[in-house]
Amino acid sequence: MKGKKIRFLLSLLLISSIYLSGCSPFNESSKVNNNNEEIVNLEITRSGNNLPAPEKDIVKQKLDEVLGTNITLSVTANEYKNQLNVRMAAGDYPDLFEVDRESLIQFAQKDLLLDLTKYSDELKGVSDFIGDENIKKATIDGKMYGVAVPAGVPYETYWIRKDWLEALGMDIPETLEELYEVSKAFTEQDPDGNGKKDTYGITGSGLNAFQPVFGAFEVGIPGSFYLKDGDLVNSYKDPDMKDALEYIQKLIDAGVVDPELVTNTGLQHQEKAFQGHYGIIFLDWPNIVKDVVVEQYKTVNPSAEWIQIAGPQGPRGQFDGTWDIGQTRGYFAIPKALEKEPEKLQKIFDLLNYVSDKDGSMLVQYGLEGKHYNIEEGEVVPTELLAKDGHYFWMYQFTGRPEMDYLMTKFKTLTEHIKFSAERPRIEALNGFIDTPKGYNSADANRFAEEEMIKFVYGKRPLSEYGDFLQILESNFNYQMMLDKAQEQLEELGIVK
């Protein structure tokens, strides 16, 4: 009995010492910071990987210091969406979480998300940062259910082997006809001088390789919606689509296109081009001008020189492809249940506003001033430490970043290519604003349409049957549902009148 009393007294002493040290195991949220403010625990989830441990996470530490929080950022590289679905179904809601558009709609319809429309004043910093267009992207039935992370800028253009042009005495192609002639010469006139017939004109990843060709006819890529002469147009029903397909068929019939074009996956087209078999490629600038990439193709052929060129001029203009202005880098949503925890909810608002403001935005882009970057003559100058530490900073960019400023800062030697890609004219698609209507099987319809497009350009189906293709798309796959949904939703958003 005496032993039990001693153990009881020791337990009391232990618990008392824990409380006196400010480390209560029973109520973590009661911790205080140096300003005697209560620390609020926040759990945030998103897809990602390689997040450092909390004690090495300088972004978390700074955010916690400024906001009076203890942020736990949980990142998942695989199966993130499934894991989130399980948690939401069980009522185990993170305080802020990343979702795609499909999940945003699903959770909103189940009344699991906080309607942010009525919190516009509390989120003014966010709204000013992302802009009205991005607010629309997170809108469902007139209500804002998340923060849309703004998309970046276009990266892709045509690139061409300048050394091959010089070897053949040819100029940079500027029109569709010149693109055809150069592609033909690259295929037939041994531009690498090895005495073998082992070169072609154009490679790429599927029909995406011809984005600037579609643009020359002012046609969006297959399946895209856009405004043309003030009216909403779907590319399949665009009267100029047949002309674009006919030109692509001409290139393929001439044998100047990668025979494996439609089966290329990942960066196979890049690998083939760097091996010296292709002279024109539709590719994003990071995969052709970064030092490590240049080293790859220079190792194969030291004289190889790739240069960026504008898309060809065509009968309807000159557009370097299609850019979906409705796309995002995802959404961040807040559970409706957080309304019952106003203090925590306010901290989430504070966090979102802070990473949207100058100081917070700089932190989640570049890290700590004086350590990861310096300000010289009003410009951000990264230090070597940013390259080492900054690999994960993007995971805290919950409201995005000013993309052009960011790219021009991080890749100062590549600014010419960055600006060229971003500033080229594009057909502005609206697909990101459009949700798939209930009862419409987009996977089957898209598969059918893609297969038929390939048949047309490879001559396996005559273009005289294009009307029949449209009729089947509408009758067998109910494509009119998609067309009607696009018109309705874009009118609701005020994009189409």
JSON list of N, CA, C and O in Angstrom, two decimals, residues 129 354-366 397 400-402:
[
{"chain": "A", "resi": 129, "resn": "PHE", "atom": "N", "xyz": [-4.41, 39.17, -55.04]},
{"chain": "A", "resi": 129, "resn": "PHE", "atom": "CA", "xyz": [-3.22, 38.49, -55.54]},
{"chain": "A", "resi": 129, "resn": "PHE", "atom": "C", "xyz": [-3.54, 37.60, -56.74]},
{"chain": "A", "resi": 129, "resn": "PHE", "atom": "O", "xyz": [-2.81, 37.62, -57.74]},
{"chain": "A", "resi": 354, "resn": "TYR", "atom": "N", "xyz": [-1.13, 36.01, -46.00]},
{"chain": "A", "resi": 354, "resn": "TYR", "atom": "CA", "xyz": [0.29, 36.30, -45.83]},
{"chain": "A", "resi": 354, "resn": "TYR", "atom": "C", "xyz": [1.11, 35.81, -47.02]},
{"chain": "A", "resi": 354, "resn": "TYR", "atom": "O", "xyz": [1.98, 36.52, -47.53]},
{"chain": "A", "resi": 355, "resn": "VAL", "atom": "N", "xyz": [0.82, 34.58, -47.50]},
{"chain": "A", "resi": 355, "resn": "VAL", "atom": "CA", "xyz": [1.60, 34.08, -48.64]},
{"chain": "A", "resi": 355, "resn": "VAL", "atom": "C", "xyz": [1.19, 34.77, -49.94]},
{"chain": "A", "resi": 355, "resn": "VAL", "atom": "O", "xyz": [1.82, 34.56, -50.98]},
{"chain": "A", "resi": 356, "resn": "SER", "atom": "N", "xyz": [0.14, 35.60, -49.86]},
{"chain": "A", "resi": 356, "resn": "SER", "atom": "CA", "xyz": [-0.28, 36.39, -51.01]},
{"chain": "A", "resi": 356, "resn": "SER", "atom": "C", "xyz": [0.29, 37.81, -50.96]},
{"chain": "A", "resi": 356, "resn": "SER", "atom": "O", "xyz": [0.25, 38.54, -51.94]},
{"chain": "A", "resi": 357, "resn": "ASP", "atom": "N", "xyz": [0.79, 38.20, -49.78]},
{"chain": "A", "resi": 357, "resn": "ASP", "atom": "CA", "xyz": [1.34, 39.53, -49.60]},
{"chain": "A", "resi": 357, "resn": "ASP", "atom": "C", "xyz": [2.83, 39.51, -49.95]},
{"chain": "A", "resi": 357, "resn": "ASP", "atom": "O", "xyz": [3.44, 38.45, -50.12]},
{"chain": "A", "resi": 358, "resn": "LYS", "atom": "N", "xyz": [3.45, 40.68, -50.03]},
{"chain": "A", "resi": 358, "resn": "LYS", "atom": "CA", "xyz": [4.83, 40.77, -50.50]},
{"chain": "A", "resi": 358, "resn": "LYS", "atom": "C", "xyz": [5.78, 39.92, -49.68]},
{"chain": "A", "resi": 358, "resn": "LYS", "atom": "O", "xyz": [6.51, 39.08, -50.21]},
{"chain": "A", "resi": 359, "resn": "ASP", "atom": "N", "xyz": [5.80, 40.12, -48.36]},
{"chain": "A", "resi": 359, "resn": "ASP", "atom": "CA", "xyz": [6.78, 39.41, -47.52]},
{"chain": "A", "resi": 359, "resn": "ASP", "atom": "C", "xyz": [6.57, 37.90, -47.56]},
{"chain": "A", "resi": 359, "resn": "ASP", "atom": "O", "xyz": [7.52, 37.14, -47.70]},
{"chain": "A", "resi": 360, "resn": "GLY", "atom": "N", "xyz": [5.32, 37.49, -47.42]},
{"chain": "A", "resi": 360, "resn": "GLY", "atom": "CA", "xyz": [5.03, 36.05, -47.42]},
{"chain": "A", "resi": 360, "resn": "GLY", "atom": "C", "xyz": [5.27, 35.42, -48.77]},
{"chain": "A", "resi": 360, "resn": "GLY", "atom": "O", "xyz": [5.78, 34.30, -48.86]},
{"chain": "A", "resi": 361, "resn": "SER", "atom": "N", "xyz": [4.91, 36.13, -49.83]},
{"chain": "A", "resi": 361, "resn": "SER", "atom": "CA", "xyz": [5.12, 35.60, -51.17]},
{"chain": "A", "resi": 361, "resn": "SER", "atom": "C", "xyz": [6.61, 35.45, -51.46]},
{"chain": "A", "resi": 361, "resn": "SER", "atom": "O", "xyz": [7.05, 34.46, -52.05]},
{"chain": "A", "resi": 362, "resn": "MET", "atom": "N", "xyz": [7.40, 36.42, -51.04]},
{"chain": "A", "resi": 362, "resn": "MET", "atom": "CA", "xyz": [8.86, 36.32, -51.21]},
{"chain": "A", "resi": 362, "resn": "MET", "atom": "C", "xyz": [9.40, 35.12, -50.45]},
{"chain": "A", "resi": 362, "resn": "MET", "atom": "O", "xyz": [10.28, 34.40, -50.94]},
{"chain": "A", "resi": 363, "resn": "LEU", "atom": "N", "xyz": [8.88, 34.89, -49.24]},
{"chain": "A", "resi": 363, "resn": "LEU", "atom": "CA", "xyz": [9.34, 33.78, -48.42]},
{"chain": "A", "resi": 363, "resn": "LEU", "atom": "C", "xyz": [9.10, 32.44, -49.12]},
{"chain": "A", "resi": 363, "resn": "LEU", "atom": "O", "xyz": [10.00, 31.60, -49.20]},
{"chain": "A", "resi": 364, "resn": "VAL", "atom": "N", "xyz": [7.88, 32.22, -49.62]},
{"chain": "A", "resi": 364, "resn": "VAL", "atom": "CA", "xyz": [7.56, 30.92, -50.21]},
{"chain": "A", "resi": 364, "resn": "VAL", "atom": "C", "xyz": [8.11, 30.76, -51.62]},
{"chain": "A", "resi": 364, "resn": "VAL", "atom": "O", "xyz": [8.06, 29.66, -52.19]},
{"chain": "A", "resi": 365, "resn": "GLN", "atom": "N", "xyz": [8.63, 31.84, -52.20]},
{"chain": "A", "resi": 365, "resn": "GLN", "atom": "CA", "xyz": [9.31, 31.72, -53.49]},
{"chain": "A", "resi": 365, "resn": "GLN", "atom": "C", "xyz": [10.82, 31.54, -53.32]},
{"chain": "A", "resi": 365, "resn": "GLN", "atom": "O", "xyz": [11.42, 30.66, -53.94]},
{"chain": "A", "resi": 366, "resn": "TYR", "atom": "N", "xyz": [11.41, 32.41, -52.48]},
{"chain": "A", "resi": 366, "resn": "TYR", "atom": "CA", "xyz": [12.87, 32.50, -52.44]},
{"chain": "A", "resi": 366, "resn": "TYR", "atom": "C", "xyz": [13.50, 32.20, -51.09]},
{"chain": "A", "resi": 366, "resn": "TYR", "atom": "O", "xyz": [14.72, 32.16, -50.98]},
{"chain": "A", "resi": 397, "resn": "GLN", "atom": "N", "xyz": [3.32, 27.49, -51.61]},
{"chain": "A", "resi": 397, "resn": "GLN", "atom": "CA", "xyz": [2.73, 28.53, -52.46]},
{"chain": "A", "resi": 397, "resn": "GLN", "atom": "C", "xyz": [1.24, 28.22, -52.65]},
{"chain": "A", "resi": 397, "resn": "GLN", "atom": "O", "xyz": [0.78, 27.89, -53.74]},
{"chain": "A", "resi": 400, "resn": "GLY", "atom": "N", "xyz": [-0.23, 30.45, -55.20]},
{"chain": "A", "resi": 400, "resn": "GLY", "atom": "CA", "xyz": [0.54, 30.63, -56.42]},
{"chain": "A", "resi": 400, "resn": "GLY", "atom": "C", "xyz": [1.69, 31.61, -56.24]},
{"chain": "A", "resi": 400, "resn": "GLY", "atom": "O", "xyz": [2.14, 31.91, -55.14]},
{"chain": "A", "resi": 401, "resn": "ARG", "atom": "N", "xyz": [2.13, 32.14, -57.38]},
{"chain": "A", "resi": 401, "resn": "ARG", "atom": "CA", "xyz": [3.25, 33.07, -57.39]},
{"chain": "A", "resi": 401, "resn": "ARG", "atom": "C", "xyz": [3.18, 33.91, -58.66]},
{"chain": "A", "resi": 401, "resn": "ARG", "atom": "O", "xyz": [2.56, 33.50, -59.65]},
{"chain": "A", "resi": 402, "resn": "PRO", "atom": "N", "xyz": [3.81, 35.09, -58.68]},
{"chain": "A", "resi": 402, "resn": "PRO", "atom": "CA", "xyz": [3.89, 35.88, -59.92]},
{"chain": "A", "resi": 402, "resn": "PRO", "atom": "C", "xyz": [4.88, 35.21, -60.88]},
{"chain": "A", "resi": 402, "resn": "PRO", "atom": "O", "xyz": [6.08, 35.37, -60.77]}
]
